[in-house]
Short mmCIF file of C-alpha atoms and ligand atoms in Angstrom, two decimals:
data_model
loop_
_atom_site.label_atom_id
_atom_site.label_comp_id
_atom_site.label_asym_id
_atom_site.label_seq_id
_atom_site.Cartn_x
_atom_site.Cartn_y
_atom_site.Cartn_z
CA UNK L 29 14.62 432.14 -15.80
CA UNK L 30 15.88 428.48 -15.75
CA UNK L 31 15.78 426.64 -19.12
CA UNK L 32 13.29 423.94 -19.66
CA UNK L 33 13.61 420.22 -18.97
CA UNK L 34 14.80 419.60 -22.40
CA UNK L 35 16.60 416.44 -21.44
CA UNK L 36 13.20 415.10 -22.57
CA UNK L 37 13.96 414.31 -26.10
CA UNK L 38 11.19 413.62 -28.98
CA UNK L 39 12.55 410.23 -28.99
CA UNK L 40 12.40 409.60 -25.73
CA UNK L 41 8.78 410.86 -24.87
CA UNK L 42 7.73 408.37 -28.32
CA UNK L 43 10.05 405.67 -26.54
CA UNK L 44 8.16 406.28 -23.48
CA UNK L 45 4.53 406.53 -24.53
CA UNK L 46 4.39 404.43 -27.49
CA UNK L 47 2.71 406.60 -29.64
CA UNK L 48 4.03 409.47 -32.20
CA UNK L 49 3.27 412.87 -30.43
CA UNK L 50 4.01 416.21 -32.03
CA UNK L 51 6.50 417.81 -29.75
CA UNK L 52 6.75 421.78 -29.95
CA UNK L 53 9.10 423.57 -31.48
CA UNK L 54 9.91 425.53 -28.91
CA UNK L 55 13.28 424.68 -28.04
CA UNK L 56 16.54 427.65 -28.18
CA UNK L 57 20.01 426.88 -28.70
CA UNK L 58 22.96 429.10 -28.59
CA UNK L 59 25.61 428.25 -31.07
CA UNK L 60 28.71 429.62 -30.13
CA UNK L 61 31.33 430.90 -32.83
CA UNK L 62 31.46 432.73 -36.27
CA UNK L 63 32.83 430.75 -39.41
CA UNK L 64 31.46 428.73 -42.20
CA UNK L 65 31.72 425.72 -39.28
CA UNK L 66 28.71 427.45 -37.26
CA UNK L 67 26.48 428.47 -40.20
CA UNK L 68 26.87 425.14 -41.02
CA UNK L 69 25.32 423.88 -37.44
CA UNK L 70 22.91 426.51 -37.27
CA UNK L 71 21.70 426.00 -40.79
CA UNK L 72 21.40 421.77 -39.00
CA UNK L 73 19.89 423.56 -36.10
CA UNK L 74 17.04 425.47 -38.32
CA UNK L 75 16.13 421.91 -40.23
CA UNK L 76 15.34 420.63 -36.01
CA UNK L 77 11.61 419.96 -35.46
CA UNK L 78 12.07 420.94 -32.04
CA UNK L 79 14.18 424.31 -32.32
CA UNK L 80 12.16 427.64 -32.54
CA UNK L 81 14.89 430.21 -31.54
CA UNK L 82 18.71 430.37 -32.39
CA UNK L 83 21.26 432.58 -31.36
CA UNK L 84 24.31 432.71 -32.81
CA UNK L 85 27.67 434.43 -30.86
CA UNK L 86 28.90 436.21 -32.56
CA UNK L 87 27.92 434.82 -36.25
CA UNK L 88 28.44 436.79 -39.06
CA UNK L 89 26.56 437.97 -42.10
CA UNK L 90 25.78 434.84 -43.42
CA UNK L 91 23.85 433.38 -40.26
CA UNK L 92 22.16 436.25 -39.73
CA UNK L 93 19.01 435.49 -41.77
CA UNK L 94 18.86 432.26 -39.49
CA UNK L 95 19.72 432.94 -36.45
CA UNK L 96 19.94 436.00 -34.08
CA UNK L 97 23.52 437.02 -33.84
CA UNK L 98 24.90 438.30 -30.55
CA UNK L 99 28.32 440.37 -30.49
CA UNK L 100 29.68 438.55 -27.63
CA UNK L 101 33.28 437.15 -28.21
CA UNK L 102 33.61 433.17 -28.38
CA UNK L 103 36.04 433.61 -25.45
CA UNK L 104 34.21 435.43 -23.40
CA UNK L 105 32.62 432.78 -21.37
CA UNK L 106 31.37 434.15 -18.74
CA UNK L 107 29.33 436.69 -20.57
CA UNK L 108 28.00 433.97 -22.74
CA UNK L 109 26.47 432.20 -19.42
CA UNK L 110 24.88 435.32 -18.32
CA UNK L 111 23.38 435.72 -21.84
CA UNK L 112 22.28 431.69 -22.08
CA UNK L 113 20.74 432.67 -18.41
CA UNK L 114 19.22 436.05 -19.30
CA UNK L 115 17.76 434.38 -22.70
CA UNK L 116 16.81 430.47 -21.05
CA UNK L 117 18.70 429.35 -23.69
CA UNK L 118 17.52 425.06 -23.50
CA UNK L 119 20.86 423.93 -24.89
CA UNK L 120 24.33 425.81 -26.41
CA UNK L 121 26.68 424.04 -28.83
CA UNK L 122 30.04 425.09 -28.95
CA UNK L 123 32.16 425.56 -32.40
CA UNK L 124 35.58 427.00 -32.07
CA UNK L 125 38.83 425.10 -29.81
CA UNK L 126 39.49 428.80 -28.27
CA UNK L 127 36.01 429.00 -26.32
CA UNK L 128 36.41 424.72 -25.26
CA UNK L 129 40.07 425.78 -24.01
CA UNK L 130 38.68 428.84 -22.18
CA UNK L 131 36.64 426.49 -20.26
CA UNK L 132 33.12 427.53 -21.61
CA UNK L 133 31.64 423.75 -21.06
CA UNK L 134 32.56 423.49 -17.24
CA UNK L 135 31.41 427.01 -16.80
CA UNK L 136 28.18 426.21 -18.02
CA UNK L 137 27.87 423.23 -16.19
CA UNK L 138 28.40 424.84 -13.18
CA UNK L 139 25.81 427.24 -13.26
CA UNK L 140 23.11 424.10 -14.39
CA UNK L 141 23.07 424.82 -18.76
CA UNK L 142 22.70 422.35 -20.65
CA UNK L 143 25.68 422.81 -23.15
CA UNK L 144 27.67 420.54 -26.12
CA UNK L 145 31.29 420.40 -25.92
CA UNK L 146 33.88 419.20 -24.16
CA UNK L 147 35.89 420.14 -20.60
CA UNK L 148 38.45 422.26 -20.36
CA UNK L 149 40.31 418.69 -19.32
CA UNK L 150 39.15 417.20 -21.91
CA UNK L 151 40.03 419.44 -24.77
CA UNK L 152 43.70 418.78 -23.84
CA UNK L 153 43.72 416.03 -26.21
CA UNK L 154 43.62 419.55 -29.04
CA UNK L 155 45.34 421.87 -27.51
CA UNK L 156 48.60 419.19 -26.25
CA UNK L 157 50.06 416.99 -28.75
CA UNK L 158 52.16 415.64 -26.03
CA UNK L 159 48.97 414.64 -23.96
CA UNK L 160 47.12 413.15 -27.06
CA UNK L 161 50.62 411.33 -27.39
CA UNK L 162 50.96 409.93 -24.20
CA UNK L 163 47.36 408.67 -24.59
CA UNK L 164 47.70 406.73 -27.61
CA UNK L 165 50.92 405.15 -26.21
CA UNK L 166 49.02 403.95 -23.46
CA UNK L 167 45.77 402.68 -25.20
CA UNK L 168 47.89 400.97 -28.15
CA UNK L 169 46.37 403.78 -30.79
CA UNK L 170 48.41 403.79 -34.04
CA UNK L 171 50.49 406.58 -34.50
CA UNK L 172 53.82 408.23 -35.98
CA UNK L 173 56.51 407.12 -33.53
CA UNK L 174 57.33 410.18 -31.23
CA UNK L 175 59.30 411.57 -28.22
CA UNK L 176 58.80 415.07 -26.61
CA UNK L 177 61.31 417.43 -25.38
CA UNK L 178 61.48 420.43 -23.32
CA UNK L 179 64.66 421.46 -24.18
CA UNK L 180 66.74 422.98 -27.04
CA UNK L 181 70.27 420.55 -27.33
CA UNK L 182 68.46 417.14 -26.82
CA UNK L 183 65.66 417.88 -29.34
CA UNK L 184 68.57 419.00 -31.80
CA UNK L 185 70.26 415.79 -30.96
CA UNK L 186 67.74 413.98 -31.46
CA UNK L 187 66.86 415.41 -34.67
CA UNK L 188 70.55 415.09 -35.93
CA UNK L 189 70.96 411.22 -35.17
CA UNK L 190 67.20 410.73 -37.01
CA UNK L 191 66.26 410.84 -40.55
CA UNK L 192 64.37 413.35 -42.51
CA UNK L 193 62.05 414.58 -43.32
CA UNK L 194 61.12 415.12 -39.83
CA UNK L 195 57.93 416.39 -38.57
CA UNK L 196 57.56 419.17 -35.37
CA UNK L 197 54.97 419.98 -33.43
CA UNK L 198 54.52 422.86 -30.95
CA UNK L 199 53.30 421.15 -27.72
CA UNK L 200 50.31 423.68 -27.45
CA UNK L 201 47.73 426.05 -29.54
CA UNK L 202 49.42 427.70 -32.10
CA UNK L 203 46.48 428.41 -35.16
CA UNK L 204 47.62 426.46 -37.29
CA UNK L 205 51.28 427.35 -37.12
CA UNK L 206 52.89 424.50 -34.51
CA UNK L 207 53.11 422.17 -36.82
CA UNK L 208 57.08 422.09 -39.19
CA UNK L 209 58.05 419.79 -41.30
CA UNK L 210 62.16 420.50 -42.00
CA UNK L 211 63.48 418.47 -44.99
CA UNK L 212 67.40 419.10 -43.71
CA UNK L 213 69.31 419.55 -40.59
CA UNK L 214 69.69 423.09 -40.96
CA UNK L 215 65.81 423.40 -41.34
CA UNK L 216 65.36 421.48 -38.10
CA UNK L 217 67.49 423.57 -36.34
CA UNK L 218 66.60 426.89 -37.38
CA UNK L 219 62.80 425.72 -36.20
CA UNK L 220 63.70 424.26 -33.03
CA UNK L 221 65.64 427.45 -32.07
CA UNK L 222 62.25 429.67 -32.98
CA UNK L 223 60.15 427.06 -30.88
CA UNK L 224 62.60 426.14 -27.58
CA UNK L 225 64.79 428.64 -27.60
CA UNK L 226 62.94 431.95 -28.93
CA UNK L 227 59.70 430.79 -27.34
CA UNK L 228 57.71 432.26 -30.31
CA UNK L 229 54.26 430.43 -29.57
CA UNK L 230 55.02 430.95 -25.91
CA UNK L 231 57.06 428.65 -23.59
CA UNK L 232 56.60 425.01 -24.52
CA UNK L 233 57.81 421.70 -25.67
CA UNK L 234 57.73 420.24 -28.67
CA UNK L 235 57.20 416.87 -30.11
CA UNK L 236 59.57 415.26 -32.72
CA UNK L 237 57.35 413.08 -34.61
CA UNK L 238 58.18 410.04 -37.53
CA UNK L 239 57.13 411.20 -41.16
CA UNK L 240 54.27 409.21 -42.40
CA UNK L 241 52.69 408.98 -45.92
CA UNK L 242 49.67 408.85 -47.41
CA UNK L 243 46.36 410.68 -47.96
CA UNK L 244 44.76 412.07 -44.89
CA UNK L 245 40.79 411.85 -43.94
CA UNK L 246 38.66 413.48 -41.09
CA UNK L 247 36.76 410.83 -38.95
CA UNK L 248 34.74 413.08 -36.92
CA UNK L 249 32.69 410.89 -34.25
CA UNK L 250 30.20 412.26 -31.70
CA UNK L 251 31.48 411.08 -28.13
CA UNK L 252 29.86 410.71 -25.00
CA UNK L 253 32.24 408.78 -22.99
CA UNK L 254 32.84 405.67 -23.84
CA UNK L 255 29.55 405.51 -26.30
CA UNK L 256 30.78 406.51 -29.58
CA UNK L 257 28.68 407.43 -33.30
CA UNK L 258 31.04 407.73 -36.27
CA UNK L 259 29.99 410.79 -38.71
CA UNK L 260 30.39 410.51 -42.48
CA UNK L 261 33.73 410.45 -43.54
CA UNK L 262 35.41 413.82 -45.14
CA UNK L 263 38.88 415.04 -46.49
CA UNK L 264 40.13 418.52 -46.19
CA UNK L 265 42.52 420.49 -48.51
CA UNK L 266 44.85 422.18 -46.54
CA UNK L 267 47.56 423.90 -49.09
CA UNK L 268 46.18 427.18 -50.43
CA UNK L 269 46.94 426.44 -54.56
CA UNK L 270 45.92 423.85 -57.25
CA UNK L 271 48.07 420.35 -57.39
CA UNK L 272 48.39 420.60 -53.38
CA UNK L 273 51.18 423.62 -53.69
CA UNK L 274 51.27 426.63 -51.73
CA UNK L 275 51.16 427.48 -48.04
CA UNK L 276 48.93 425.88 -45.68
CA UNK L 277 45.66 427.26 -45.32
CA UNK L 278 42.22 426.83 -42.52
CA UNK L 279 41.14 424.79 -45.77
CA UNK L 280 40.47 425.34 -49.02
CA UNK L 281 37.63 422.61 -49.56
CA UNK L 282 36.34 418.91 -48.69
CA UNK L 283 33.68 416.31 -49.39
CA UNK L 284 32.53 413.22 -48.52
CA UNK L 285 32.21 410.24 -48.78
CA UNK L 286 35.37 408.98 -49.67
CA UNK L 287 36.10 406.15 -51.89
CA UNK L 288 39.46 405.23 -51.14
CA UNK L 289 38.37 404.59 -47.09
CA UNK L 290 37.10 400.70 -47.68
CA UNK L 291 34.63 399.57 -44.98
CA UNK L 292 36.98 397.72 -43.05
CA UNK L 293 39.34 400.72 -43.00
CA UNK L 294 36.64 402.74 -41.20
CA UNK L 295 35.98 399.45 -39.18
CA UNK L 296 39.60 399.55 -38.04
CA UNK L 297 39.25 403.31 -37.29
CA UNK L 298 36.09 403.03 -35.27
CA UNK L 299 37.46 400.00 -32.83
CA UNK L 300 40.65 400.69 -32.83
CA UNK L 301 41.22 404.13 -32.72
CA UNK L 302 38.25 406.39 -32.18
CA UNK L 303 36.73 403.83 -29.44
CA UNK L 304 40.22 403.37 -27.46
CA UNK L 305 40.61 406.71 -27.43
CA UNK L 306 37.58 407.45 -25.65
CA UNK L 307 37.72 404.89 -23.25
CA UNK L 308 41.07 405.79 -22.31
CA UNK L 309 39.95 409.38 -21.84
CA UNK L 310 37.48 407.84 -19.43
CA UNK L 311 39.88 406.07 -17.71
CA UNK L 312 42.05 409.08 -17.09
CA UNK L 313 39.45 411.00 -15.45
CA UNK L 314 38.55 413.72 -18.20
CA UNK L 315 35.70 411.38 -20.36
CA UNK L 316 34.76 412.78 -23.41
CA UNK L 317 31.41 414.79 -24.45
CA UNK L 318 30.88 416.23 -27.54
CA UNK L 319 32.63 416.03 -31.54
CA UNK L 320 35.95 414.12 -31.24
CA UNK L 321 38.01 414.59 -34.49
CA UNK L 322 40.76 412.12 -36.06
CA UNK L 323 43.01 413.22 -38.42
CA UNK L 324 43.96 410.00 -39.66
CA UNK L 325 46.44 409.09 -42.64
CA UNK L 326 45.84 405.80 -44.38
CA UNK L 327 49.77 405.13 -44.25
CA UNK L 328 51.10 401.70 -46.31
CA UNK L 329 51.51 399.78 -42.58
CA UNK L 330 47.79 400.91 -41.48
CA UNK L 331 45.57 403.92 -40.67
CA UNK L 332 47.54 405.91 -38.23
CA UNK L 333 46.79 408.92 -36.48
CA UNK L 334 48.00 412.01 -37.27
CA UNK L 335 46.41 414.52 -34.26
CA UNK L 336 43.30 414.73 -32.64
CA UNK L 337 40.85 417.65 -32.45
CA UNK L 338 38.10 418.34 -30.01
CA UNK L 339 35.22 420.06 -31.57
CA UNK L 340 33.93 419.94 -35.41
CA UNK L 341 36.08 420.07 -38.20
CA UNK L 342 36.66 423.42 -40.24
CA UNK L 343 35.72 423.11 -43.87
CA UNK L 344 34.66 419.48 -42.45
CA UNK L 345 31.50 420.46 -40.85
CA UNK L 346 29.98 422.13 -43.94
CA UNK L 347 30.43 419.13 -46.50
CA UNK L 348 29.29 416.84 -43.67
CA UNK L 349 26.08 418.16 -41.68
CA UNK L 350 24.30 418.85 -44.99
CA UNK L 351 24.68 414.76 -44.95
CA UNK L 352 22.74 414.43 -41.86
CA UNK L 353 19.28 413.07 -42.14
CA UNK L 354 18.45 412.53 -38.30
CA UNK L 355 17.44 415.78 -36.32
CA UNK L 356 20.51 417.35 -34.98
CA UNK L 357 19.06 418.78 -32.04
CA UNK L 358 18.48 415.41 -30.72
CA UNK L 359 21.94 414.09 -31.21
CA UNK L 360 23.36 417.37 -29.18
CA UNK L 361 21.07 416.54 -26.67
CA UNK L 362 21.76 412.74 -26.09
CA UNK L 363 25.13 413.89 -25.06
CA UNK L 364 24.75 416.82 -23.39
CA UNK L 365 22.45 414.76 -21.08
CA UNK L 366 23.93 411.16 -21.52
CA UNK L 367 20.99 410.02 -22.65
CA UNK L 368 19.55 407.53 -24.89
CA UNK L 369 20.93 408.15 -28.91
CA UNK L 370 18.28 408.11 -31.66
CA UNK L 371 19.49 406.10 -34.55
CA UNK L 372 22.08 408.20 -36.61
CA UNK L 373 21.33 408.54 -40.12
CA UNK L 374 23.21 409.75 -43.10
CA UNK L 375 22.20 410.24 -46.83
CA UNK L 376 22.98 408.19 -49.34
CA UNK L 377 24.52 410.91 -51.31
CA UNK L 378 27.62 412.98 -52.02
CA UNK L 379 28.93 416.33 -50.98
CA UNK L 380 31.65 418.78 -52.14
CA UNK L 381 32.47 422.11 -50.84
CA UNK L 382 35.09 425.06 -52.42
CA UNK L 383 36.27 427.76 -50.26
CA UNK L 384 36.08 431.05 -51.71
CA UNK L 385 38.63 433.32 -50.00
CA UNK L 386 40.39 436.55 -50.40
CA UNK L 387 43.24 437.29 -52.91
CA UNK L 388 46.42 436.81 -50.72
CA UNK L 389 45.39 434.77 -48.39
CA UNK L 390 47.04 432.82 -45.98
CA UNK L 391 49.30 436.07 -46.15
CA UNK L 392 47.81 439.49 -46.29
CA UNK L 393 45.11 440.42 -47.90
CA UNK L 394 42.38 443.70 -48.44
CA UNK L 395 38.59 443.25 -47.20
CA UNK L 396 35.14 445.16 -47.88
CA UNK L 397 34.88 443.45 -51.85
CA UNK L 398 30.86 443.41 -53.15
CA UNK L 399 30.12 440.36 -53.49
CA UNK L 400 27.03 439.55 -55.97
CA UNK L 401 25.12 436.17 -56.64
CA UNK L 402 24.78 434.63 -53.86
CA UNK L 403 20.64 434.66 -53.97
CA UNK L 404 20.66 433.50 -57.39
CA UNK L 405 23.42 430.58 -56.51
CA UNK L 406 21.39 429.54 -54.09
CA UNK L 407 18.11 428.57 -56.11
CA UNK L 408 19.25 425.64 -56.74
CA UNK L 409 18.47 423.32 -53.90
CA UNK L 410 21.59 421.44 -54.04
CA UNK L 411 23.90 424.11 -53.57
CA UNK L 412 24.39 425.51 -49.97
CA UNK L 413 26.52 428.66 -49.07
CA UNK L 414 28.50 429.15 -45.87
CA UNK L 415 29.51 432.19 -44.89
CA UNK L 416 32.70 432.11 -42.95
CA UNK L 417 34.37 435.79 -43.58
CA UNK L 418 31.82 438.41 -45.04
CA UNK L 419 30.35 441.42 -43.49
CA UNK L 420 26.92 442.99 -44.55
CA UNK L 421 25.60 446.62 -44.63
CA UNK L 422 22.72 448.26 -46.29
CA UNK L 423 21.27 444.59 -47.49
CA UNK L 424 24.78 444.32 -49.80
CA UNK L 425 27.41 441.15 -48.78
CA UNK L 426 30.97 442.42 -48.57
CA UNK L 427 34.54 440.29 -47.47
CA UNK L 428 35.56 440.71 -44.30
CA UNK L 429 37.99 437.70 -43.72
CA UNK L 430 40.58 435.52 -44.89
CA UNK L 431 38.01 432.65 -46.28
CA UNK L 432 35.38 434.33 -47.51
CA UNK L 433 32.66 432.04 -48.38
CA UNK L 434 32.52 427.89 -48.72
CA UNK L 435 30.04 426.69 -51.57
CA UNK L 436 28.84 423.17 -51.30
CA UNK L 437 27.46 421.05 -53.83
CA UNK L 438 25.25 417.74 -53.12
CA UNK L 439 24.17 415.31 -55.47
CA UNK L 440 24.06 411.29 -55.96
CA UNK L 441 27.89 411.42 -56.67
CA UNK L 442 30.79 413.14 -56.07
CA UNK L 443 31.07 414.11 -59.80
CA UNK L 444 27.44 415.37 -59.24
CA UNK L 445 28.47 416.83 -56.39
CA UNK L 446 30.98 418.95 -57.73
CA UNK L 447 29.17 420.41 -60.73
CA UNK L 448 26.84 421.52 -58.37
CA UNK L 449 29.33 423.15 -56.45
CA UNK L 450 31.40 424.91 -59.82
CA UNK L 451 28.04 425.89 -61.39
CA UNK L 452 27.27 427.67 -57.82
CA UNK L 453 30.67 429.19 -57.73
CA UNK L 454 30.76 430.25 -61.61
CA UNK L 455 27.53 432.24 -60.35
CA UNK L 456 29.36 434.68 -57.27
CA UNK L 457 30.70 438.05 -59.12
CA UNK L 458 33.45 439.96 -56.53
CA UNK L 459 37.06 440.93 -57.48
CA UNK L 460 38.93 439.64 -55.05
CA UNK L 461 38.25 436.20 -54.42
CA UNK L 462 40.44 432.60 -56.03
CA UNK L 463 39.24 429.61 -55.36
CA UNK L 464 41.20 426.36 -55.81
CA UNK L 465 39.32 423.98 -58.59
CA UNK L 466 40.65 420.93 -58.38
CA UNK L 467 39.11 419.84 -54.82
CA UNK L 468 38.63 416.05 -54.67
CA UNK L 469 41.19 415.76 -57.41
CA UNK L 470 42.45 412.09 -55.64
CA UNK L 471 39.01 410.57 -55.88
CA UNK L 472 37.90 412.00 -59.76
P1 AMP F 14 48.52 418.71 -37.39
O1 AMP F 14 48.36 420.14 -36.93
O2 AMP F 14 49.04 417.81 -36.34
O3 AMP F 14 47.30 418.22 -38.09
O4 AMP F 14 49.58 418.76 -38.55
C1 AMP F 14 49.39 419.56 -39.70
C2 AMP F 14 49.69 418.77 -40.93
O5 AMP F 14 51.05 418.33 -40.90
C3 AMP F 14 48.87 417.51 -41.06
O6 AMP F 14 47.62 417.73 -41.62
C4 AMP F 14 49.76 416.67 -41.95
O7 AMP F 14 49.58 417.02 -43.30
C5 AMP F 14 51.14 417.06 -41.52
N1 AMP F 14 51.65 416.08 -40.56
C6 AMP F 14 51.49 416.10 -39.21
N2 AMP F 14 52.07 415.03 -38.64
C7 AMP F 14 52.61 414.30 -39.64
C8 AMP F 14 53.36 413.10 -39.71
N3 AMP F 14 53.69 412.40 -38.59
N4 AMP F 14 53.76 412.64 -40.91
C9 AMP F 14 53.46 413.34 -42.02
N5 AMP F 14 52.77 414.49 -42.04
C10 AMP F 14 52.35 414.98 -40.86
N1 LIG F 15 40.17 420.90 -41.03
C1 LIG F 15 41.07 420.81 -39.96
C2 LIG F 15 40.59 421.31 -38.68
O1 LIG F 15 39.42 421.58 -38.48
O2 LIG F 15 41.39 421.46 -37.78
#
């Protein structure tokens, strides 16, 4: 069976006919990936007027009440086309990098499914620093000063004659991992030997980058060449530990808005980086559908970016969807199809998410911990709960990951927000799970 003409969006058959019609909601989606990131679109998806049916590969525990999970790996792309196919899924929306890099959009395309997400091409500007680079040299996008190498004795030279600290990046995918930041020579060297001369994330070259300051934000935009709509604004917490300390994690919590991001920062952002950026990957050949992420850092000589992602931000995505007023479904589907955008909008309120994760983590840790609450956390309709690491069996929640669960708080402030959030939290009973409290700690 061939999926429906779903091009046709609500707003465009009202556009069209003048008149408010009812459209069905008979519309399936396939969202592709497992964490709190997806439960976070499906649980967008299942507020859509127009969706009836979602299917979630693979999911987890959490979606499961919303959407049909299907134990297909995000990777395996092929297998997901025969299953959008088999199922006439209308529309799939892609979550993790791994499944964009694995080519999952142009596969799709090729076999006529409608599907959100980026190239293959175009998710270089992810998975190469050196590309995404070499891009905002060209388009005059503000960034650390850089220069790549492919080889072990000029980066060291390089290194040596520069000042510290000094920031490295692994010219490729490396979860998480590629990026160094040596505060001595001897530290530089020892990581320039694992990454040019060991090969430890594989062969590859790496980028020597200038050390900038300042606090970081998420500018997530949805891109559709050279048309681009800004999303609310949203800060991560990367370091696992209270005060900022401790290794760096997936993400420990965010929220959004942020105060210290003035209007004409996010001005600044929007023309001068986010648009740019898009129009120069048009002009290179590999234009842009889909989420395009800036990690930005509001340095003292200007907003500057810091790398570029291309697909929703993870714990982004689950502070900033439950922001979204406007019907999801028919944002995906503008781009998908390039057509006409229905005016974006975004409450007027605050949101602030904690990541609940296992005792140990980002090193080792032990799964299969009850976890209790949950249900009576979520009677409050502020809170929401994202699942991103929990398994279930006989109607009982247990941990099965790293990050275990992400509980967000909404309310007219971020102060609001966050009681919301700790009251929530303060209700989930399982031994093994730490939580950092102090998320949002530069804005309260
Ligand atoms: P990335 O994977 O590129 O986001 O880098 C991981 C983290 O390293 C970022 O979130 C920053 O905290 C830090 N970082 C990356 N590049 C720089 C830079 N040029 N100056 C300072 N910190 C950086
Ligand atoms: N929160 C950072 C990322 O999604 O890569």
């Amino acid at each position: 069976m061939q999926p429906g003409p779903e091009g046709r969006s609500a707003v465009f058959e009202k556009m069209v006919k003048g008149v408010e019609i009812e459209l069905p909601k008979d519309v399936s989606v396939l969202v592709v990936g497992g964490g709190g990131r997806c439960h976070a679109i499906v649980d967008a998806l299942s507020r859509s007027s127009r969706v009836g049916k979602i299917y979630c590969a693979p999911g987890n525990a959490g979606i499961a009440p919303q959407a049909e999970c299907v134990p297909i790996k995000d990777t395996a792309v092929e297998e997901l086309r025969d299953f959008a196919l088999a199922h006439a899924v209308n529309l799939t929306v892609v979550g993790p990098e791994v499944s964009l890099a694995a080519g999952i959009t142009d596969v799709f395309r090729a076999a006529g499914l409608r599907i959100f997400g980026p190239s293959k091409a175009a998710a270089t500007i992810e998975s190469s620093k050196d590309f995404a680079k070499r891009l905002m040299e060209k388009y005059n996008v503000p960034t650390a000063a850089y220069r790549t190498f492919e080889e072990y004795s000029g980066a060291l030279e390089y290194v040596r004659d520069g000042s510290f600290p000094v920031v490295l990046k692994y010219d490729g995918l490396a979860a998480g991992k590629g990026v160094v930041i040596p505060e001595t020579f001897e530290e530089a060297e020892a990581t320039l030997k694992d990454m040019l001369l060991d090969d430890r994330f594989g062969k590859g070259k790496v980028v020597v980058e200038e050390f900038l300051t300042g606090p970081e934000f998420s500018f997530m935009c949805f891109v559709d060449g050279e048309k681009v709509w800004p999303m609310a604004l949203s800060q991560d917490h990367k370091r696992a530990y209270e005060g900022d300390k401790g290794p760096n994690t997936g993400g420990m919590g965010a929220y959004s808005p942020l105060p210290f991001i003035t209007d004409e920062d996010r001005e600044y952002a929007l023309e001068k980086i986010m648009k740019p950026v898009a129009a120069g990957m048009m002009a290179e050949g590999c234009p842009f559908k889909g989420v395009l992420y800036g990690g930005l850092m509001k340095t003292p000589s200007g907003i500057k970016v810091i790398e570029f992602n291309c697909r929703f931000g993870d714990p982004e995505t689950e502070v900033v969807l439950p922001l979204l007023e406007t019907d999801i479904y028919e944002i995906f589907s503008a781009v998908a199809d390039g057509t006409s955008m229905p005016e974006i909008r975004w409450k007027e309120r605050a949101s602030m998410g904690f990541v609940m994760a296992s005792k140990g983590y980002p090193g080792s840790y032990e799964k299969g911990f009850e976890i209790e609450g949950i249900e009576e956390a979520l009677k409050d309709p502020d809170v929401r709960i994202y699942h991103m690491g929990t398994a279930a069996n006989d109607g009982r929640i247990y941990t099965a990951g790293g990050r275990v669960l992400m509980v967000i708080g909404s309310g007219d402030t971020l102060l609001q927000a966050r009681d919301k959030a700790l009251e929530a939290v303060g209700k989930i009973k399982c031994d093994n799970l730490f939580w950092r409290r102090d998320i949002g700690w530069r804005v309260l």
